[in-house]
Amino acid sequence: TQLLEQSPQFLSIQEGENLTVYCNSSSVFSSLQWYRQEPGEGPVLLVTVVTGGEVKKLKRLTFQFGDARKDSSLHITAAQPGDTGLYLCAGPDNYGQNFVFGPGTRLSVLP
Amino acid sequence: ETGVTQTPRHLVMGMTNKKSLKCEQHLGHNAMYWYKQSAKKPLELMFVYSLEERVENNSVPSRFSPECPNSSHLFLHLHTLQPEDSALYLCASSQVVVRGPDTDTQYFGPGTRLTVL
C-alpha cells in the first residue's frame, strides 16, 4: 500500500515568515499534487509536479519534486494570513484508480 | 457554471431519514469520485466511477449507495446513517481514470457538510 506522510502536522507562524512543509513516501509516484483546503470547503489544486527534480513556482509558493519521485516540498516565502489552510499532497497509486492523500499540514499564519 | 458543484452544502438528517447528495462536473471529465473527510483523518476514498461504471468500492457500508447516471452527474444516496457518518463529503472528477501524468489531477467540489443526529 502506498502511503504519503506529511510534516509538520501543524504549523503556526507570524505573517512575513518563511516556511517549508514536506510530503514523503517510501514509494515512487508518477506525479504528486498539492492542494490547499480552507475550512468547510473542498481542496483546491495548487500544482502538479511530474518530473523528478522539478521545481515549480506559484507566486510566493515554490514546489519541488524529489529526484527519486518519492517526496515533495512546498516552500512559502513571506507568508500571509491568506495562506492559512490545510495543505494536502496527493498522488495516484500504481495499481488502479485510487488517489492517495497525505494527512495534511494545517498552517495558520497570524497577522 | 464551471468546475465541480455539490448540493446541498449543508445537510442535517436523522438516523431514519433518506437523503441524497448531488455532484455535477462541468469539466468534460470521465471519472468521478466520492470521498469522506472526517476530523483529524486523511481523505478516505469511497467510490470511483469511470464512464458511469463503478470501478472501485472501498469497503463502504451499504447505507451509502452511489449512482452515476452519466459522466457529468454523481449521486450518493444515504439511508439509516449513524452519527459517526457525520463528515464532509467531497466529490471530485478527473479527466480519465487510466493513468497518465496529464490526467492524474482531481478537481474537487466544495463538499456537503453532513450531520447525522
Coordinates of C-alpha atoms in Angstrom, one line a residue:
Chain A
T1 CA 0.0 0.0 0.0
Q2 CA 1.4 3.4 -1.0
L3 CA 1.3 5.9 1.8
L4 CA 2.0 9.6 1.9
E5 CA 3.3 11.2 5.1
Q6 CA 3.3 15.0 5.7
S7 CA 5.2 17.1 8.2
P8 CA 4.8 19.0 10.3
Q9 CA 1.2 18.2 11.2
F10 CA 0.5 21.7 12.5
L11 CA 2.4 24.9 11.9
S12 CA 1.6 28.4 13.3
I13 CA 3.8 31.3 12.2
Q14 CA 3.7 35.1 12.1
E15 CA 3.0 37.0 8.9
G16 CA 6.1 37.6 6.9
E17 CA 8.0 34.4 7.9
N18 CA 9.1 31.7 5.6
L19 CA 8.2 28.1 5.9
T20 CA 8.6 24.6 4.3
V21 CA 6.3 21.7 4.6
Y22 CA 7.1 18.2 3.4
C23 CA 5.4 15.2 1.8
N24 CA 7.2 11.9 1.9
S25 CA 6.7 8.3 0.8
S26 CA 8.7 5.1 0.5
S27 CA 7.0 4.5 -2.8
V28 CA 7.6 6.1 -6.2
F29 CA 4.8 8.3 -7.6
S30 CA 4.3 9.2 -11.2
S31 CA 3.2 12.6 -10.1
L32 CA 2.2 14.5 -7.0
Q33 CA -0.3 17.2 -6.5
W34 CA -0.5 19.8 -3.8
Y35 CA -3.9 21.2 -2.6
R36 CA -5.0 23.8 -0.2
Q37 CA -8.2 23.4 1.7
E38 CA -10.0 26.1 3.7
P39 CA -12.5 25.2 6.5
G40 CA -15.8 23.9 5.1
E41 CA -14.5 23.9 1.5
G42 CA -13.1 21.3 -0.8
P43 CA -9.4 21.1 -1.6
V44 CA -8.2 23.4 -4.4
L45 CA -5.4 22.3 -6.6
L46 CA -2.3 24.4 -6.4
V47 CA 0.2 22.5 -8.6
T48 CA 1.0 19.1 -10.1
V49 CA 4.7 18.0 -10.3
V50 CA 5.6 15.3 -12.7
T51 CA 9.3 15.1 -13.4
G52 CA 11.9 14.1 -10.7
G53 CA 13.8 17.2 -9.6
E54 CA 11.1 19.5 -11.0
V55 CA 10.7 22.9 -9.4
K56 CA 7.5 24.9 -9.9
K57 CA 6.8 28.4 -8.6
L58 CA 3.4 29.9 -8.0
K59 CA 3.9 33.5 -6.8
R60 CA 5.3 33.1 -3.3
L61 CA 5.0 29.3 -3.3
T62 CA 7.7 27.0 -4.5
F63 CA 7.1 23.3 -5.1
Q64 CA 9.8 20.7 -5.6
F65 CA 9.5 17.1 -6.6
G66 CA 12.3 14.9 -5.3
D67 CA 14.7 13.4 -7.8
A68 CA 13.5 9.9 -7.0
R69 CA 9.8 11.0 -7.1
K70 CA 9.2 9.8 -3.6
D71 CA 8.9 13.1 -1.9
S72 CA 8.0 16.7 -2.4
S73 CA 8.2 20.0 -0.6
L74 CA 6.3 23.3 -0.5
H75 CA 8.1 26.4 0.5
I76 CA 6.2 29.6 1.2
T77 CA 8.1 32.9 1.2
A78 CA 6.8 35.8 3.3
A79 CA 3.6 34.0 4.5
Q80 CA 0.4 35.9 4.6
P81 CA -2.8 35.3 6.6
G82 CA -4.5 34.3 3.3
D83 CA -2.1 31.3 3.2
T84 CA -3.9 29.8 6.2
G85 CA -5.4 26.4 5.5
L86 CA -4.8 22.7 5.2
Y87 CA -2.1 21.7 2.7
L88 CA -2.6 18.3 1.2
C89 CA -0.3 16.3 -1.0
A90 CA -1.7 13.5 -3.2
G91 CA -0.7 11.1 -5.9
P92 CA -2.1 8.3 -8.0
D93 CA -1.4 4.8 -6.8
N94 CA 0.3 2.4 -9.2
Y95 CA -2.4 -0.3 -9.3
G96 CA -5.7 1.1 -10.1
Q97 CA -7.9 4.1 -9.9
N98 CA -7.1 5.3 -6.4
F99 CA -5.6 8.5 -5.4
V100 CA -3.5 8.5 -2.2
F101 CA -3.8 11.5 0.1
G102 CA -1.5 12.6 2.9
P103 CA -3.0 13.6 6.2
G104 CA -2.1 17.3 5.6
T105 CA -0.3 20.1 7.2
R106 CA -2.5 22.6 8.9
L107 CA -1.0 26.1 8.6
S108 CA -2.0 29.1 10.5
V109 CA -0.5 32.5 9.6
L110 CA -1.1 35.1 12.2
P111 CA -1.2 38.8 11.4
Chain B
E1 CA -21.1 27.3 -14.2
T2 CA -17.7 25.8 -14.2
G3 CA -15.8 23.3 -12.2
V4 CA -17.4 20.8 -9.8
T5 CA -20.6 21.7 -7.9
Q6 CA -22.2 19.9 -5.0
T7 CA -25.6 20.3 -3.4
P8 CA -26.7 20.7 -0.7
R9 CA -23.8 22.4 1.0
H10 CA -25.1 21.5 4.4
L11 CA -27.4 18.7 5.5
V12 CA -28.8 17.6 8.8
M13 CA -30.6 14.3 9.0
G14 CA -31.9 11.8 11.5
M15 CA -30.8 8.2 11.5
T16 CA -34.0 7.1 9.9
N17 CA -34.1 9.6 7.1
K18 CA -33.2 9.0 3.4
K19 CA -31.4 11.8 1.6
S20 CA -29.2 12.2 -1.5
L21 CA -26.1 14.2 -2.2
K22 CA -25.6 15.5 -5.7
C23 CA -22.5 16.3 -7.6
E24 CA -22.1 17.8 -11.1
Q25 CA -19.0 18.4 -13.0
H26 CA -18.7 20.9 -15.9
L27 CA -15.1 19.9 -17.0
G28 CA -15.8 17.2 -19.5
H29 CA -14.2 14.6 -17.3
N30 CA -14.9 10.9 -17.5
A31 CA -14.1 9.9 -13.9
M32 CA -15.9 10.9 -10.7
Y33 CA -15.2 10.1 -7.1
W34 CA -16.8 10.3 -3.7
Y35 CA -14.6 11.0 -0.6
K36 CA -15.3 11.2 3.1
Q37 CA -13.4 13.7 5.2
S38 CA -13.7 13.3 8.9
A39 CA -12.0 15.5 11.5
K40 CA -8.4 14.6 12.0
K41 CA -8.4 11.8 9.3
P42 CA -7.0 11.8 5.8
L43 CA -9.4 11.9 2.9
E44 CA -11.0 8.5 2.5
L45 CA -11.9 7.4 -1.0
M46 CA -15.4 5.8 -1.1
F47 CA -16.3 5.2 -4.7
V48 CA -14.8 5.7 -8.1
Y49 CA -16.8 5.8 -11.4
S50 CA -15.3 5.7 -14.8
L51 CA -17.6 6.4 -17.8
E52 CA -20.6 5.8 -15.5
E53 CA -19.3 2.4 -14.4
R54 CA -18.3 1.8 -10.8
V55 CA -14.7 0.7 -10.7
E56 CA -13.8 1.0 -7.0
N57 CA -15.8 0.5 -3.8
N58 CA -13.6 0.8 -0.8
S59 CA -15.5 -1.4 1.7
V60 CA -18.1 1.3 2.2
P61 CA -21.2 0.3 4.3
S62 CA -24.3 -0.4 2.2
R63 CA -26.1 2.5 3.9
F64 CA -24.2 4.6 1.3
S65 CA -25.4 3.9 -2.3
P66 CA -23.8 5.7 -5.2
E67 CA -25.4 6.4 -8.6
C68 CA -23.8 7.7 -11.7
P69 CA -26.4 8.3 -14.5
N70 CA -24.0 9.9 -16.8
S71 CA -20.4 11.2 -16.8
S72 CA -21.4 14.6 -15.5
H73 CA -23.5 13.6 -12.6
L74 CA -22.9 11.6 -9.4
F75 CA -25.2 11.0 -6.5
L76 CA -24.7 9.5 -3.1
H77 CA -27.9 8.1 -1.6
L78 CA -28.0 7.9 2.2
H79 CA -30.2 5.9 4.4
T80 CA -30.2 4.8 8.1
L81 CA -26.9 6.6 8.7
Q82 CA -25.1 6.6 12.0
P83 CA -23.8 9.6 14.0
E84 CA -20.3 8.6 13.1
D85 CA -21.1 9.2 9.4
S86 CA -21.2 12.9 10.1
A87 CA -18.4 14.4 7.9
L88 CA -17.6 16.5 4.9
Y89 CA -18.4 14.5 1.8
L90 CA -16.4 15.6 -1.2
C91 CA -17.0 14.9 -4.9
A92 CA -14.1 15.1 -7.3
S93 CA -13.6 14.5 -11.0
S94 CA -10.6 13.8 -13.3
Q95 CA -10.1 13.5 -17.0
V96 CA -9.9 9.8 -17.1
V97 CA -9.1 7.0 -14.6
V98 CA -6.4 5.4 -16.7
R99 CA -3.1 6.7 -15.6
G100 CA -1.0 9.4 -17.2
P101 CA 0.8 12.5 -15.9
D102 CA -1.6 14.9 -17.5
T103 CA -4.7 13.0 -16.4
D104 CA -3.9 12.3 -12.8
T105 CA -5.2 15.5 -11.3
Q106 CA -8.5 15.6 -9.5
Y107 CA -10.7 18.6 -9.1
F108 CA -12.9 18.8 -6.1
G109 CA -16.3 20.3 -5.3
P110 CA -16.9 22.4 -2.2
G111 CA -18.3 19.4 -0.3
T112 CA -21.5 18.7 1.6
R113 CA -21.2 19.0 5.4
L114 CA -23.4 16.2 6.7
T115 CA -24.6 16.0 10.3
V116 CA -26.4 12.8 11.5
L117 CA -28.4 13.3 14.7

